[in-house]
Short mmCIF file of C-alpha atoms in Angstrom, two decimals:
data_model
loop_
_atom_site.label_atom_id
_atom_site.label_comp_id
_atom_site.label_asym_id
_atom_site.label_seq_id
_atom_site.Cartn_x
_atom_site.Cartn_y
_atom_site.Cartn_z
CA UNK A 1 242.34 77.62 52.08
CA UNK A 2 240.77 77.44 55.48
CA UNK A 3 237.78 75.26 54.69
CA UNK A 4 235.76 74.99 57.85
CA UNK A 5 233.24 72.44 56.71
CA UNK A 6 233.25 69.63 59.18
CA UNK A 7 233.92 71.87 62.17
CA UNK A 8 230.82 72.23 64.27
CA UNK A 9 229.43 75.47 65.63
CA UNK A 10 226.77 74.90 68.28
CA UNK A 11 226.19 71.39 66.89
CA UNK A 12 225.68 72.64 63.32
CA UNK A 13 228.09 72.78 60.42
CA UNK A 14 229.18 76.06 58.89
CA UNK A 15 230.93 76.11 55.53
CA UNK A 16 232.92 79.13 54.41
CA UNK A 17 233.66 79.02 50.72
CA UNK A 18 234.24 81.19 47.69
CA UNK A 19 230.96 82.69 46.49
CA UNK A 20 229.39 81.36 43.32
CA UNK A 21 227.01 83.04 40.89
CA UNK A 22 224.12 81.05 42.39
CA UNK A 23 224.76 82.82 45.75
CA UNK A 24 224.37 86.32 44.35
CA UNK A 25 220.68 86.86 45.17
CA UNK A 26 221.22 85.77 48.78
CA UNK A 27 224.29 88.02 49.13
CA UNK A 28 222.38 91.02 47.75
CA UNK A 29 219.52 90.29 50.16
CA UNK A 30 221.97 90.45 53.08
CA UNK A 31 223.11 93.92 52.03
CA UNK A 32 219.58 95.14 51.22
CA UNK A 33 218.45 94.08 54.69
CA UNK A 34 221.10 96.24 56.39
CA UNK A 35 219.53 99.38 57.86
CA UNK A 36 222.90 100.87 58.83
CA UNK A 37 224.80 100.30 55.61
CA UNK A 38 223.42 103.24 53.68
CA UNK A 39 224.76 101.89 50.41
CA UNK A 40 221.43 101.89 48.59
CA UNK A 41 221.43 98.13 48.17
CA UNK A 42 218.18 96.66 46.94
CA UNK A 43 216.64 93.40 45.83
CA UNK A 44 214.83 95.21 43.02
CA UNK A 45 215.26 92.98 39.94
CA UNK A 46 216.21 96.03 37.85
CA UNK A 47 219.37 96.45 39.96
CA UNK A 48 220.51 92.84 39.59
CA UNK A 49 222.58 93.53 36.47
CA UNK A 50 224.73 95.96 38.49
CA UNK A 51 225.40 93.29 41.12
CA UNK A 52 226.10 90.66 38.46
CA UNK A 53 228.63 92.94 36.73
CA UNK A 54 230.37 93.61 40.05
CA UNK A 55 230.41 89.89 40.83
CA UNK A 56 232.07 89.22 37.47
CA UNK A 57 234.78 91.84 38.14
CA UNK A 58 235.48 90.41 41.59
CA UNK A 59 235.53 86.85 40.29
CA UNK A 60 237.96 87.80 37.50
CA UNK A 61 240.38 89.46 39.91
CA UNK A 62 243.38 87.56 41.19
CA UNK A 63 243.58 89.88 44.22
CA UNK A 64 239.95 89.81 45.40
CA UNK A 65 237.73 87.04 46.72
CA UNK A 66 234.08 87.09 47.69
CA UNK A 67 233.14 84.52 50.33
CA UNK A 68 229.90 83.15 51.73
CA UNK A 69 229.14 81.39 54.98
CA UNK A 70 226.66 78.58 54.38
CA UNK A 71 224.62 76.92 57.09
CA UNK A 72 222.24 74.08 56.33
CA UNK A 73 222.37 74.99 52.62
CA UNK A 74 221.56 78.68 53.14
CA UNK A 75 223.84 81.68 52.76
CA UNK A 76 223.95 83.25 56.22
CA UNK A 77 226.94 85.55 55.83
CA UNK A 78 229.37 87.09 53.41
CA UNK A 79 232.63 89.01 53.28
CA UNK A 80 235.12 90.07 50.66
CA UNK A 81 238.89 90.21 50.77
CA UNK A 82 241.41 92.12 48.70
CA UNK A 83 245.18 91.85 48.84
CA UNK A 84 246.84 95.27 48.74
CA UNK A 85 250.59 95.72 48.41
CA UNK A 86 252.26 99.05 49.10
CA UNK A 87 255.80 100.30 48.71
CA UNK A 88 255.57 101.65 52.25
CA UNK A 89 256.38 99.19 54.97
CA UNK A 90 259.16 97.79 52.80
CA UNK A 91 256.71 96.52 50.23
CA UNK A 92 254.39 94.81 52.67
CA UNK A 93 250.93 93.55 51.87
CA UNK A 94 247.69 93.90 53.79
CA UNK A 95 244.58 91.82 53.41
CA UNK A 96 241.61 94.16 53.37
CA UNK A 97 238.30 92.76 54.59
CA UNK A 98 235.17 94.44 53.25
CA UNK A 99 231.41 94.02 53.33
CA UNK A 100 231.23 91.71 56.37
CA UNK A 101 227.57 90.83 56.81
CA UNK A 102 225.75 88.16 58.78
CA UNK A 103 222.05 87.52 58.25
CA UNK A 104 220.14 89.43 60.97
CA UNK A 105 218.43 86.35 62.42
CA UNK A 106 221.75 84.51 62.66
CA UNK A 107 223.79 87.10 64.55
CA UNK A 108 225.30 86.13 67.87
CA UNK A 109 225.99 82.53 66.82
CA UNK A 110 229.68 82.92 66.00
CA UNK A 111 229.28 83.18 62.23
CA UNK A 112 230.96 86.58 61.97
CA UNK A 113 233.85 85.38 64.10
CA UNK A 114 234.33 82.33 61.89
CA UNK A 115 234.27 84.49 58.77
CA UNK A 116 236.92 86.84 60.16
CA UNK A 117 239.08 84.00 61.39
CA UNK A 118 238.89 82.59 57.87
CA UNK A 119 240.03 85.96 56.47
CA UNK A 120 242.90 86.08 58.98
CA UNK A 121 243.95 82.60 57.87
CA UNK A 122 243.88 83.75 54.25
CA UNK A 123 246.07 86.73 55.18
CA UNK A 124 248.61 84.40 56.76
CA UNK A 125 248.61 82.12 53.71
CA UNK A 126 249.29 85.13 51.49
CA UNK A 127 252.01 86.35 53.86
CA UNK A 128 250.27 89.66 54.50
CA UNK A 129 251.72 91.71 57.35
CA UNK A 130 248.30 92.77 58.63
CA UNK A 131 244.55 92.51 58.16
CA UNK A 132 242.71 95.78 57.68
CA UNK A 133 239.04 96.59 57.77
CA UNK A 134 236.91 99.67 58.03
CA UNK A 135 233.56 99.95 59.72
CA UNK A 136 230.81 102.53 59.53
CA UNK A 137 231.14 104.87 62.52
CA UNK A 138 227.56 104.09 63.65
CA UNK A 139 228.23 100.35 63.99
CA UNK A 140 229.25 100.38 67.65
CA UNK A 141 228.31 96.73 68.18
CA UNK A 142 230.54 95.75 65.25
CA UNK A 143 233.39 97.81 66.67
CA UNK A 144 233.22 95.94 69.98
CA UNK A 145 233.11 92.67 68.03
CA UNK A 146 236.23 93.55 65.99
CA UNK A 147 238.11 94.66 69.09
CA UNK A 148 237.19 91.42 70.85
CA UNK A 149 238.87 89.58 67.96
CA UNK A 150 242.06 91.60 68.43
CA UNK A 151 241.59 94.38 65.88
CA UNK A 152 242.92 97.74 67.07
CA UNK A 153 241.57 101.17 66.15
CA UNK A 154 244.55 102.87 64.58
CA UNK A 155 243.55 105.21 61.75
CA UNK A 156 240.80 107.62 60.81
CA UNK A 157 239.15 106.87 57.51
CA UNK A 158 237.81 109.31 54.96
CA UNK A 159 235.89 108.81 51.77
CA UNK A 160 234.87 111.06 48.93
CA UNK A 161 231.67 110.06 47.14
CA UNK A 162 231.99 110.50 43.38
CA UNK A 163 229.04 111.07 41.07
#
C-alpha cells in the first residue's frame, strides 16, 4: 500500500492507513460536522450501533476499504474505496472513491490531495482502469479540487432513495 508516514506535509507528518474500530467515533464526527452532506449523520450515541454495523460490513469486505488520515495522533480525514468490475470495457475494473471528508479546521493543508493520491495509488496497484467518484452537486469547491487533481466531469449521476 501507499503508506505515507514519514513524508512531511508542511513540516508535519500525515499517515494514511486503514481505519480501525477505535477511529469510528472520529470518522462519524467528520460526517456529522458536514453541513452539505445531507446524509443525516449524527454523533448521537443511539446511532452508534448503525455505524458500527456498517464498519463491520466494510471491514469484512475484500473489495472495500475505509481509510483515515491521521495527523499528530488525530483523525483529520477519511475516505472509502470500493473495487468494481464490470463486463463492459472488456471486464475492466474501476476504483470508486466515496465519503471523502477532511476535518473542517484542517482544510486547505493538502490532506484531501494526499488522500486522493493514496486512492489513485491503490487503483494502480489493483490494476483498475480508472478512478471514479461522485460529488454532491452543491460542493462547487470540491469540484474545483477534483478537477485540479485531473478528474474529469464525464457522467451525470442519479440516485433513488429507498425507504
